Structures are given as C-alpha cells and as structure tokens.
XYZ file of C-alpha atoms in Angstrom:
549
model
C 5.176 -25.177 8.432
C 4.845 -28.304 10.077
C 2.246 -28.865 12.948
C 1.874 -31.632 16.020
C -1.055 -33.423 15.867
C -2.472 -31.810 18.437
C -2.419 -28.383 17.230
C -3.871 -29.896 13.922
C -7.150 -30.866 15.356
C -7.109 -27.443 17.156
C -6.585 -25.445 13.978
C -9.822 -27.734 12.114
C -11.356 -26.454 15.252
C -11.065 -23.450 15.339
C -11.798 -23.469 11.318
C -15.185 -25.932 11.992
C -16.514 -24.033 15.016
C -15.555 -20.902 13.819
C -15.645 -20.104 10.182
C -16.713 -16.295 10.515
C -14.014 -15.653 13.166
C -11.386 -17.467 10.707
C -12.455 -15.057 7.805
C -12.662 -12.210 10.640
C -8.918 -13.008 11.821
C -7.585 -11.777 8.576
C -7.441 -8.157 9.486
C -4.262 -6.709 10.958
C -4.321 -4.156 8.833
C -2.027 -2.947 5.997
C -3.490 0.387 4.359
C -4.086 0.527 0.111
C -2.322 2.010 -2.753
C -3.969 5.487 -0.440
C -2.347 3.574 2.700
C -2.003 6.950 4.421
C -5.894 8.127 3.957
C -7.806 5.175 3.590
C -8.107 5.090 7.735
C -7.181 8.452 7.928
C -9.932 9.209 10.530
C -9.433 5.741 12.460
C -8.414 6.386 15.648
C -7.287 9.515 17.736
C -3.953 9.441 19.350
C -5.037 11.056 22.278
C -7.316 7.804 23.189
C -8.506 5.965 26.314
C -5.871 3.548 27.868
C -5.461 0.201 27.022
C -6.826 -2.846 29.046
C -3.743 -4.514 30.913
C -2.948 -7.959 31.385
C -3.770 -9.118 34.876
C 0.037 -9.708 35.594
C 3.329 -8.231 34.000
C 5.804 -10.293 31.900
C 8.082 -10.526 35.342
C 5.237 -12.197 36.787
C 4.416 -14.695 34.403
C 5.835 -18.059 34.521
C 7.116 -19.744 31.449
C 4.451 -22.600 30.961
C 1.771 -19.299 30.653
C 4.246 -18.201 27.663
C 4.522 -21.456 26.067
C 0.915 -22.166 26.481
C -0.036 -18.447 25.019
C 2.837 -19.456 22.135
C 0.618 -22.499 21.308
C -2.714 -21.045 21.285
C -1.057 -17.607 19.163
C -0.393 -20.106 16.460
C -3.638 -22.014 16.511
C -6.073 -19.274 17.032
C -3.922 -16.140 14.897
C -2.047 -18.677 12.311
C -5.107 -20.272 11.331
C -5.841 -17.908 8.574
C -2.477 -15.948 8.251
C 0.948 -16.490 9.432
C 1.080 -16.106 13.323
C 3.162 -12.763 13.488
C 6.324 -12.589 14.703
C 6.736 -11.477 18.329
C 9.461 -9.193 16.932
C 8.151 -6.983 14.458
C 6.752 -4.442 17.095
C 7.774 -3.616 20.618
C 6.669 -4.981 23.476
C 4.325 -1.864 24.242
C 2.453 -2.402 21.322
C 1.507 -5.691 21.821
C -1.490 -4.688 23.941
C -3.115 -2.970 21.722
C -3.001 -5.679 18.370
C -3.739 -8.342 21.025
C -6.697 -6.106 22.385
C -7.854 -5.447 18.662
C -7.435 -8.428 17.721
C -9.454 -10.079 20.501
C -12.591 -8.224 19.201
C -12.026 -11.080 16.519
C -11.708 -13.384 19.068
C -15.169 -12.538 20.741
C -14.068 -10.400 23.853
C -15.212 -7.064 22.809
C -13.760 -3.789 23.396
C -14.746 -1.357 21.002
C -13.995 2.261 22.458
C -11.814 4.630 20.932
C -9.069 3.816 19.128
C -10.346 0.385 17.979
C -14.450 1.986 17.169
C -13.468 1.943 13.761
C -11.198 -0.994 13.404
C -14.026 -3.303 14.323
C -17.196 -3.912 12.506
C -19.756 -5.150 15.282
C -21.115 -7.776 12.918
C -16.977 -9.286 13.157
C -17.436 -9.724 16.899
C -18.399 -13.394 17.240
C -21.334 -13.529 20.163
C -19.605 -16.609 21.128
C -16.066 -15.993 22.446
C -14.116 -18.599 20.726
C -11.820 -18.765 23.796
C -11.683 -17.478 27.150
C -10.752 -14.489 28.613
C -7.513 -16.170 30.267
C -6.038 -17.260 27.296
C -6.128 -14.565 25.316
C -3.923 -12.908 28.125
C -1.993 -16.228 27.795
C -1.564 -15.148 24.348
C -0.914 -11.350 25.398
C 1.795 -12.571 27.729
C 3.487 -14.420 25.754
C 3.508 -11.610 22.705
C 5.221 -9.082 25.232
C 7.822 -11.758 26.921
C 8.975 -12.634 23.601
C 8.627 -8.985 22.023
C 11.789 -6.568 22.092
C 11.884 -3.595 24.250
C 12.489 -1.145 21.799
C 11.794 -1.368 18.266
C 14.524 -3.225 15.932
C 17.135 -0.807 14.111
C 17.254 -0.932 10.607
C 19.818 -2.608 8.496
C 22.917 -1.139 8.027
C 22.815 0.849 4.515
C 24.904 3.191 2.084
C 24.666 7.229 3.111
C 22.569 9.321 1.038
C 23.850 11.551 -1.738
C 22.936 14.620 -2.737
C 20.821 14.857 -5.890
C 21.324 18.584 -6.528
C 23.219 18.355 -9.436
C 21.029 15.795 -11.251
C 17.719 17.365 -9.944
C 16.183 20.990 -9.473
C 13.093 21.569 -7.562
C 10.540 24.152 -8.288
C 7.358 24.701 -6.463
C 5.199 25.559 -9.524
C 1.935 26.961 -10.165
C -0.299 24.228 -8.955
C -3.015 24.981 -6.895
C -5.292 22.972 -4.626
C -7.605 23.251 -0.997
C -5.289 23.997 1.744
C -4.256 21.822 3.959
C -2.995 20.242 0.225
C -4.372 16.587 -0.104
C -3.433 14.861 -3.319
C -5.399 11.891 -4.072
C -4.351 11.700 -7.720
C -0.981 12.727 -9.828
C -0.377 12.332 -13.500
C 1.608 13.315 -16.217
C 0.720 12.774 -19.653
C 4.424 14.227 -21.187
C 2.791 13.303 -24.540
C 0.048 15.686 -24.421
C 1.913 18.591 -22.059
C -0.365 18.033 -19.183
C -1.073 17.003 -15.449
C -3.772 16.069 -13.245
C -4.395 16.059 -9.937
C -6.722 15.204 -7.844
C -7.540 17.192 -5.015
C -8.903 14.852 -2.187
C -10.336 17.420 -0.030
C -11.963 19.640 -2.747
C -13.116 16.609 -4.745
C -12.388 17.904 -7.577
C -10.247 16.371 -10.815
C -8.034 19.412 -12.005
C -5.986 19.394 -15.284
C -3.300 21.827 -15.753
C -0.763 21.899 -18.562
C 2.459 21.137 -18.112
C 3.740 24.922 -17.265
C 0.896 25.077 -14.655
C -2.316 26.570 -16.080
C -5.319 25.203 -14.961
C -7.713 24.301 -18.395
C -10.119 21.747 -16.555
C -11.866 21.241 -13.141
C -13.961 18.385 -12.859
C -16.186 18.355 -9.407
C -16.900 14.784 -8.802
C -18.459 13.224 -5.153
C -15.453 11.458 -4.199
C -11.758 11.468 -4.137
C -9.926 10.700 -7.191
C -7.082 8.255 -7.534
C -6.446 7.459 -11.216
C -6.886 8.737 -14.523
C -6.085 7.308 -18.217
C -6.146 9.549 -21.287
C -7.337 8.309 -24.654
C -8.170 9.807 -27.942
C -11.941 9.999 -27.020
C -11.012 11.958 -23.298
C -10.740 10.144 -20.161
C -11.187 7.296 -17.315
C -11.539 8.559 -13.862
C -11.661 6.413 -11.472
C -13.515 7.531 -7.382
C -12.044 5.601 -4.404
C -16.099 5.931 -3.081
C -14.936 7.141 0.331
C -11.267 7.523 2.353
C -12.588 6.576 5.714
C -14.383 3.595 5.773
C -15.962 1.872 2.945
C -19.667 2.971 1.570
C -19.874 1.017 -1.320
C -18.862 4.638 -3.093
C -16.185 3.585 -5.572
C -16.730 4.619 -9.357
C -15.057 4.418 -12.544
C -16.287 7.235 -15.175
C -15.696 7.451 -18.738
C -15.875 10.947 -19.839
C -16.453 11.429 -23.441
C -15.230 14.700 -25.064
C -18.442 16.683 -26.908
C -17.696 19.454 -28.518
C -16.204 21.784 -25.869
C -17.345 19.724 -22.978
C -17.676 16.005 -22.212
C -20.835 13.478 -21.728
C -20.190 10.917 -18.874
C -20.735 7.630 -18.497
C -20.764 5.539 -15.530
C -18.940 2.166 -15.921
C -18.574 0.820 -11.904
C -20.942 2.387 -9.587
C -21.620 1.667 -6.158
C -18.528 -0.558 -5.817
C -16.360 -1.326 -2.814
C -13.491 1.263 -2.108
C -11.080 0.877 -5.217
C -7.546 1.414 -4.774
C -6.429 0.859 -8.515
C -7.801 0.261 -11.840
C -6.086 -0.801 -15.156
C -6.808 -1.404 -18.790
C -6.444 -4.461 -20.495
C -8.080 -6.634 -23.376
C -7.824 -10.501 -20.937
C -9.578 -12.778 -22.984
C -8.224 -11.315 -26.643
C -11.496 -10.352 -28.274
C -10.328 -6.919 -29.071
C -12.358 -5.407 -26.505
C -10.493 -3.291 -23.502
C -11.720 -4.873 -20.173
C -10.639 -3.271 -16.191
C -9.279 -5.043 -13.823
C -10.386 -3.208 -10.133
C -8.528 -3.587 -7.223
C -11.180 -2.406 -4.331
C -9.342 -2.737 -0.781
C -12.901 -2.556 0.977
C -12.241 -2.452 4.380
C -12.112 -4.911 7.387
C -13.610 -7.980 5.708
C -15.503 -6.569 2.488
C -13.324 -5.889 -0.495
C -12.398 -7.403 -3.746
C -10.182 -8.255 -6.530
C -12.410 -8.615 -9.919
C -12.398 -8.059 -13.748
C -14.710 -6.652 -15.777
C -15.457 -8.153 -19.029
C -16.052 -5.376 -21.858
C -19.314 -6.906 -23.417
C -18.801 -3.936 -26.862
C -22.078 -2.789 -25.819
C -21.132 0.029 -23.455
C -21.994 -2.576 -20.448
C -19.688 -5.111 -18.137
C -19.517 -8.186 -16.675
C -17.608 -8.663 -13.679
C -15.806 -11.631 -12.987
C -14.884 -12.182 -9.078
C -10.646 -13.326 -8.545
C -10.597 -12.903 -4.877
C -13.806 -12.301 -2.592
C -11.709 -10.114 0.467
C -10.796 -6.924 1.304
C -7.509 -5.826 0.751
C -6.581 -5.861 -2.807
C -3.736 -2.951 -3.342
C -3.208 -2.797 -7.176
C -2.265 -5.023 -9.727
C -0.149 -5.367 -12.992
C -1.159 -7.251 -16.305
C 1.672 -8.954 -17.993
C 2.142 -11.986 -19.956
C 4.563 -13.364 -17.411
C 3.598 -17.100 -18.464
C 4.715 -16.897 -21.949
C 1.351 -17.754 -23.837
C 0.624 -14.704 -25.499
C -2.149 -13.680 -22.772
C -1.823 -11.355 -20.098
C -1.853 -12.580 -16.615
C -2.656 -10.640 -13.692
C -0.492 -9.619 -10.525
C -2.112 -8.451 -7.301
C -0.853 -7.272 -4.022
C -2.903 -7.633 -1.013
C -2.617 -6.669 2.525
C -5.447 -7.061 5.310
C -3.903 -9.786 7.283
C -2.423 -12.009 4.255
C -0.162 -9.954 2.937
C 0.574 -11.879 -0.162
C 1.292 -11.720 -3.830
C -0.675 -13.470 -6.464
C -0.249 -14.408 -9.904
C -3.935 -15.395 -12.072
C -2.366 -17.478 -15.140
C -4.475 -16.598 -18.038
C -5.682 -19.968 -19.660
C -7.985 -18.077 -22.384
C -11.450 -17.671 -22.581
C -12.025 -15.262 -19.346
C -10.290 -18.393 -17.268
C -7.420 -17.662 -14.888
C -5.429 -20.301 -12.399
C -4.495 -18.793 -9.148
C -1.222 -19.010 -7.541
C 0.714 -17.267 -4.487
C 3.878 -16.051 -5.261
C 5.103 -14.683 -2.684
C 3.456 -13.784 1.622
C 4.835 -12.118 4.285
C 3.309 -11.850 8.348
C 0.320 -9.798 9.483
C 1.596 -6.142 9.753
C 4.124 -6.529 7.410
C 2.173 -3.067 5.801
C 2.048 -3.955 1.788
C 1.201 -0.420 -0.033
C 1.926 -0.902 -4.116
C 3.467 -3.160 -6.454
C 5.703 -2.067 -9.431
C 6.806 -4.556 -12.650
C 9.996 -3.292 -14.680
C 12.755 -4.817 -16.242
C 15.408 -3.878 -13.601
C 18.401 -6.050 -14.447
C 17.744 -5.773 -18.576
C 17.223 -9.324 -19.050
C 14.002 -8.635 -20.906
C 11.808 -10.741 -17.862
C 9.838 -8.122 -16.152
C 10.810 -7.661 -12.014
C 9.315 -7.226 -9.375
C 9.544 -4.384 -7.390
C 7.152 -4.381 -3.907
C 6.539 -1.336 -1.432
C 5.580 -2.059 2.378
C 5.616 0.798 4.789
C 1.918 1.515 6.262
C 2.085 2.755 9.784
C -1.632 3.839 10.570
C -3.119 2.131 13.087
C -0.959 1.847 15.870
C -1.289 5.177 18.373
C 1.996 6.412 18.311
C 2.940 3.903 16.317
C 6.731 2.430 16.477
C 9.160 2.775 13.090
C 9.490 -0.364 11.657
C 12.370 -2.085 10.354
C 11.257 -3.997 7.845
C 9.960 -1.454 6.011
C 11.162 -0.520 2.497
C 11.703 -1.401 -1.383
C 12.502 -4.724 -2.805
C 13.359 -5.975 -5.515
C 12.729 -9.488 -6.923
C 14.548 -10.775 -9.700
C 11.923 -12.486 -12.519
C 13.947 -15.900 -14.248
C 11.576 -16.126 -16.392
C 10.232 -19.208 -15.277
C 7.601 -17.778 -12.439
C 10.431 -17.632 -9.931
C 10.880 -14.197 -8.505
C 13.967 -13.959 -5.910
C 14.748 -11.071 -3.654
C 17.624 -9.377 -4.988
C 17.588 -5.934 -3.155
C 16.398 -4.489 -0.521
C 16.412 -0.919 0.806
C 14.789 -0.167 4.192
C 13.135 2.965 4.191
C 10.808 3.670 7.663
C 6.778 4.337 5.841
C 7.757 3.774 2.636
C 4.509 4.414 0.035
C 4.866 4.312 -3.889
C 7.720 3.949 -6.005
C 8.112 4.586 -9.794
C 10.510 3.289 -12.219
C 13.051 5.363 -14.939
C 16.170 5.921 -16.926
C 16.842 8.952 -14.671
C 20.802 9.418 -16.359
C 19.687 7.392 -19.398
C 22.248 4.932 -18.864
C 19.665 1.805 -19.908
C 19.483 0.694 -16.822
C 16.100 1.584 -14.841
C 16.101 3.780 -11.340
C 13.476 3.915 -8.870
C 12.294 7.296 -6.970
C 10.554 6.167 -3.714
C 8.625 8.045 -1.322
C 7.600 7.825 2.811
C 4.237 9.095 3.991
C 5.426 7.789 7.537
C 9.304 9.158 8.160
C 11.373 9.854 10.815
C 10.227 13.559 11.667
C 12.428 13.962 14.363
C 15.543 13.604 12.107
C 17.136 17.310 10.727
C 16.124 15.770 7.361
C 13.735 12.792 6.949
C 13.997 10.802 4.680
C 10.644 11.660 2.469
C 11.820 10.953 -1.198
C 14.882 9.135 -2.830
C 16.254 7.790 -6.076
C 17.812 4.544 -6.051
C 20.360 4.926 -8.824
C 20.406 1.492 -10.672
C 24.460 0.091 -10.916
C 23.675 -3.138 -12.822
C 23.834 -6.438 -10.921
C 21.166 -5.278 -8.972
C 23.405 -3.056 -6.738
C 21.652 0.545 -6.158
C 23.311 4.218 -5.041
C 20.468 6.454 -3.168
C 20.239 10.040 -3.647
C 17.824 12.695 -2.490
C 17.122 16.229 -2.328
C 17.251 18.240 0.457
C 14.039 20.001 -0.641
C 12.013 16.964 -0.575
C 12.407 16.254 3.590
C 9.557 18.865 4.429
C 6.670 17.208 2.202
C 4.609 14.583 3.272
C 4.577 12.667 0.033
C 1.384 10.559 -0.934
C 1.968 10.738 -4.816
C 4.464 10.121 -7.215
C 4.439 10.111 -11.280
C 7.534 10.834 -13.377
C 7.686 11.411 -17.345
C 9.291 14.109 -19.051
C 7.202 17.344 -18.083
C 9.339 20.221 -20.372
C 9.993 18.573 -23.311
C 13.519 17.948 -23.076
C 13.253 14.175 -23.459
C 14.713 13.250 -19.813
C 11.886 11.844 -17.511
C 11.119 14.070 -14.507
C 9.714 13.855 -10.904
C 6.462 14.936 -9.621
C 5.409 14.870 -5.916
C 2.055 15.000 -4.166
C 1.602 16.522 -0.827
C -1.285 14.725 1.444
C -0.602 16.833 4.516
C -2.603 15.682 7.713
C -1.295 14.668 11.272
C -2.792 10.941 11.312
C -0.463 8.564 12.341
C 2.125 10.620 13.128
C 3.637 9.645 16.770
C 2.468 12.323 19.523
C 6.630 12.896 20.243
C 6.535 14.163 16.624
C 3.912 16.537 15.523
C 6.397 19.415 16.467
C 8.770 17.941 14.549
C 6.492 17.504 11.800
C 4.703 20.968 12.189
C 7.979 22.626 11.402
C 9.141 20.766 8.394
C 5.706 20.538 6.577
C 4.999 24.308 7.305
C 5.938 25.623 4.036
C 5.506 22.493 2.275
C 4.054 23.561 -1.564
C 0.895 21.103 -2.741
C 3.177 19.728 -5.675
C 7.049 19.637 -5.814
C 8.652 19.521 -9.094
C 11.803 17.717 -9.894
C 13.268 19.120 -13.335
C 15.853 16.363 -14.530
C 18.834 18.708 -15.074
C 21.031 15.454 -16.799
C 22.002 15.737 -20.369
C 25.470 13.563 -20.815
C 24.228 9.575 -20.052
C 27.098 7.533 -18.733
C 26.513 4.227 -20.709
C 26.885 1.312 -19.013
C 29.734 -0.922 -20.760
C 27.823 -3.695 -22.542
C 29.306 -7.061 -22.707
C-alpha cells in the first residue's frame, strides 16, 4: 500500500519515537484456538459508559474526518493494517477507539477495558493529543455503517438426520459443562476430555465408562497417545496469562503412570504438536502459546535424546493460535504453518532449510478484528497438495458485541507451488474449530464446523454444520437440529463404534461471556438442557462415489 511522503516520515515517527507503543498497537484482539475462554472473565457487559466524543458525526466537518482518516493510518497502520471503518458499526467504534487509545497514551482503564490493558502498555508520554484521537474517533463513526453488514447470500441448510443420529451419552463432567479438551482415539476405543472447570483430564472408553481421572492445576487442551501413555498439554491459565502453561509426559508404570514435566512455566499455550524438524530421529514440539496482550510466542523445542529441550524462538508475540507441520516446500523436511491473531492476523509459513534453520514468510493477513481462531491443512480438492482451510469468528471483547459478517470457513486452494488461493467461503456468525472427513466416503473430504458465538435469537442457531464436499470446491451444508442448543467449544471426529465411518463429537463450554445482553434469554432457553458432550453416530453405509475422470 502505497504512502505520500508525508505520511512516510510520520509512520518512521511514530516507529522512532515510539517503539513500545508500535509493539503495543498490535492488540485488537482475536481470541486462541480457546477463543471463547481465553478472556472469558474480561469484561462485564453490564459496564460503565463509554467516554463520548466532544461532538457527534452531524457536527463534524469533513476536514476533521479526513484529518482523523490520515492520522488512523499513520498511528493504527503502523504496525497492522488500519482497520476498515466497516467491519463494525458505528456504535462500536467508541469503545476500540477508547481501548485502543490506552495504546496511544490517554488512559482509561475502568471496567470493561481493566483487563484489556496492561498498565506497563500505557506509554507515560501520549504519543498524540487528546484532539486527535477524537479526530480519529470521528472519522471511524462517519465512515462506519449504522448497523452491522448482512452476510453474504448462501445455500439453505439441510437436514442431516438421515446421515447423522445424536445421542447424549454417558459422559460426565462439573456442571455448568466446560470442555477444554476432546479426543478420540477410534484406534484404542477411547475419549478424553478435559474438564476446564474441574481441572481434571478424564478418559472414558468409547461406550462411556470412565477408566482414568487425572487432576492436574490447569485446564487441559490437548492430548497425544503413544505406546508408552500420554502428552498432556495445560493452557497455564484461561483468563489472563501467568506464565502457567505445561506440557506433561505421563509414562505408564505398572498400573499407574510417572510424570514428567517437559514445558513448565511457559506462556499460555493454545496448541502443541509432534514432529521430528531437523531429521535426527528425535520427536521435537512445536508450542503455539497465545500469551496475552503483548507476551506470547511461537517456538520449537529441540528434543536433545536426553529427556531435556531446547527451545528455539520463531516469533517473539503474543498471539500464536496453532500450527501445522507439513513438507509444503517439497524438500523432504517439514515446514511449519502458524496462525496468529492479536492485531496481525496473519498466516506464516517457516521453510525448513535443515539443521534447526527455518526462513519466514507471510502467506496470507487480514485487518485487526478480523477474529482468527484455528487453522486446518487437508487435501480438499484431491490433488494430493495439502489446503488450507482457516476459521475466524471470535466475538469476545466487544460488550454486546455486533455479529460479524466476515466471519466463517475458507478454503484456500494449495498449487503446489506456495500459492494458496481462496476458493470457498462460508460465512458462519462466531465460527470456532472445524475438522476435516470422508463423512459419505465418497473420497472427497467434508468439514463439520462449529460457532461458540451464534445467532441466539434465531428458532435454531446455527451452532454446528457439515459442509458436504461436491468436488470443484463447491460445498452443500447440513446440520442437525439437535446441535442448535449447545454452545460448542470442541470438536474431534473418528470412528467412535467401530463401524469404520468417522463420527462427530461435540464439546459444550457453557458460560454467558460475550453473549449480547438482548440475548441471554434467548440463550438461557436453548442451552438449558444442553448435555456436556453430544454424539453424532454416522448412520451412512452406501458411499456415492464420485465419477473419476
């Protein structure tokens, strides 16, 4: 994006003069791969009011727009993309611009913003003054919509019953049910949850027995099985971030397990995976820890065969969702993919040149807000090139905060050659995880998709859906009727009963935060009844094969 020279020496100034504030500015916030919980505490929607400008948008003249225009993109698009006037209402530009001006140096710290702001990210210096950042105010809510945008026009939902039937099973957790962690291993007959308010790792066969609790001092969010027992992996803490988050190996011993701490005292991780990086034979982790506000971090950690790790910093922020290792390059080592959020929502490829060295490069960024949760690789279109499938719906920190249109699934085709071009998209209001399968064992790959941030007020909202792949990347959504009064925060599907057709699992993270105040009737009634776990038996058994040419 091209800049007058002007505005050039005012962005080195601002970056000269102000190099905490430009690290600060990075922070409109888009929640991790636990986007619903991770600020779960943030802010009460019952809060004081919101400072007002000095005069409304009728009262403004247009050089105070144009002049807040300019100093929007050199102050907010020196470390991100200046955000688009149009991707909230014009209500809700007071309170990013007021949030964001704590950035700016003009502090205002009460309730809702107490825990949105560090005090150590208010610069003592204001790095403008007081009028222009209601220059910039102004000129967000003149240019702003009234109302928030509709979404795109898209197919009708079908109904799922006969492919799908849901069962409530046996699973039990703390009520209100919060599930931090969902996995089935199909191989072994089993499932584990984690039970975020409990803290507890619980592993139940497949039919619903419980044969293991594990209390541990922090949510769970991940666990990987191996011959020699398990990985479990602690976000730390799901308010703020304590320097909490853990990865445990757990050893089995006779009838019991030792433990062995591998990452202690780590920024809040989000995601963790498995991979041998620099080919020694030697499984290393990769740790995505979303921090908070400006602490966080992207890193690997090199297995040294010794039972200790080396970690190797990849990006120094807060904000890293998960990530996917892949040899996407073509030279026999994996590379890594990471999504971020916290300001630059952006996707980034590390090349792996060999010997624990990796070249960075963004693939892909989209504006402050945009609400990244998870990132998904899968081979959509069958053209043996891995795709790209990206999840942005996080809707936390607004009071009351608007639906968004831009939320939803895409998909971006891979050529093969590091180019990665939308193909699909699907907007779906909060949109969360999303998990890939041969649902009608076609060979062509479907999605199921949940929302931790529907539309309550709609007869059905739309928590869950399968995106039933057509070739050519063209998709047919279906849900299930049953899966509108969950609040869905977890999603794993394998085949559960054995009858080699993958299934659906849900996990229920029922709490009221960030749901609009015009809602939580709404909401009250659908989630009243709403089981811990939903099961999704996959009742297909004659594939329709797709014609191959």
């Amino acid at each position: 994006m091209g800049h007058e020279s002007g505005l050039r020496r005012c962005l080195v100034t601002v970056r000269v003069r102000f190099p905490a504030m430009c690290r600060h500015l990075a922070l409109l916030i888009a929640i991790s791969v636990l986007p619903s919980v991770l600020l779960f505490r943030a802010f009460d929607a019952a809060t004081a009011p919101l400072p007002q400008p000095a005069g409304t948008v009728e009262e403004s003249d247009l050089d105070r727009v144009r002049r807040g225009e300019k100093l929007a993109q050199a102050f907010c698009g020196s470390c991100h993309w200046k955000p688009p006037p149009e991707i909230l209402p014009r209500k809700s530009w007071d309170f990013v611009v007021t949030w964001m001006g704590n950035l700016l140096g003009h502090e205002h710290r009460e309730p809702p913003f107490f825990n949105l702001v560090r005090p150590e990210q208010i610069p003592q210096r204001p790095a403008l003054s007081r009028e222009d950042l209601e220059s910039i105010r102004t000129y967000y809510r003149h240019a702003a919509p009234e109302h928030p945008r509709p979404q795109q026009a898209k197919p009708k939902l079908r109904d799922a019953a006969l492919r799908f039937r849901t069962t409530k099973g046996p699973f039990e957790l703390m009520n209100p049910p919060m599930v931090t962690l969902l996995r089935i291993d199909g191989a072994q007959g089993r499932v584990a949850l984690g039970d975020g308010l409990a803290n507890e790792l619980l592993i139940f066969s497949s039919s619903g027995t419980l044969r293991e609790r594990h209390r541990v001092n922090s949510q769970p969010i991940a666990v990987r099985f191996d011959p020699q027992g398990f990985v479990l992996t602690l976000i730390g803490d799901l308010d703020r971030d304590r320097r909490r988050g853990q990865i445990i190996r757990y050893l089995r011993q006779g009838n019991g397990y030792s433990i062995h701490p591998i990452v202690t005292g780590y920024h809040r991780i989000s995601h963790a995976l498995f991979e041998d990086l620099n080919g020694n034979g030697r499984e290393d982790i990769v740790v995505s820890a979303f921090g908070d506000h400006d602490r966080g971090r992207f890193a690997w950690f090199e297995n040294l065969g010794d039972g200790s790790y080396r970690e190797h910093i990849l990006i120094d922020r807060s904000g890293a969702l998960n990530a996917v290792a892949h040899d996407f390059t073509g030279n026999g080592l994996p590379d890594l993919l990471v999504l971020l959020a916290q300001g630059r929502n952006e996707l980034v490829l590390f090349k792996n040149r060999g010997d624990g060295q990796f070249e960075r490069r963004q693939i892909l960024e989209k504006f402050p807000g945009f609400g990244y949760h998870s990132l998904l690789a899968a081979d959509i279109d069958g053209d043996a090139h891995l795709d790209l499938i990206t999840v942005n719906g996080n809707n936390m920190e607004i009071p009351n905060a608007p639906r968004r249109s831009y939320h939803g699934i895409r998909v971006y085709r891979n050529d093969g050659r590091l180019n990665f071009e939308e193909k699909y998209f699907y907007p779906m209001h909060g949109a969360i995880q999303a998990a890939a399968a041969d649902f009608n064992q076609n060979g062509l790959l479907d999605l199921a998709v949940i929302s931790y941030f529907p539309d309550w007020s709609l007869d059905h909202p739309e928590s869950f859906l399968v995106l039933d792949n057509q070739g050519d990347f063209r998709f047919t959504p279906y849900t299930l009727r049953e899966t509108s009064n969950g609040r869905w925060m977890r999603l794993d599907t394998a085949d559960l009963n054995g009858d080699g057709m993958p299934d659906i699992m849900l996990g229920n993270g029922l709490n009221e935060s960030g749901v609009p105040a015009d809602q939580l009737e709404d909401f009250r009634r659908h989630v009243a009844r709403s089981p811990a776990v939903l099961v999704l038996l996959n009742t297909q058994s004659k594939p329709d094969r797709v014609p191959q040419p």
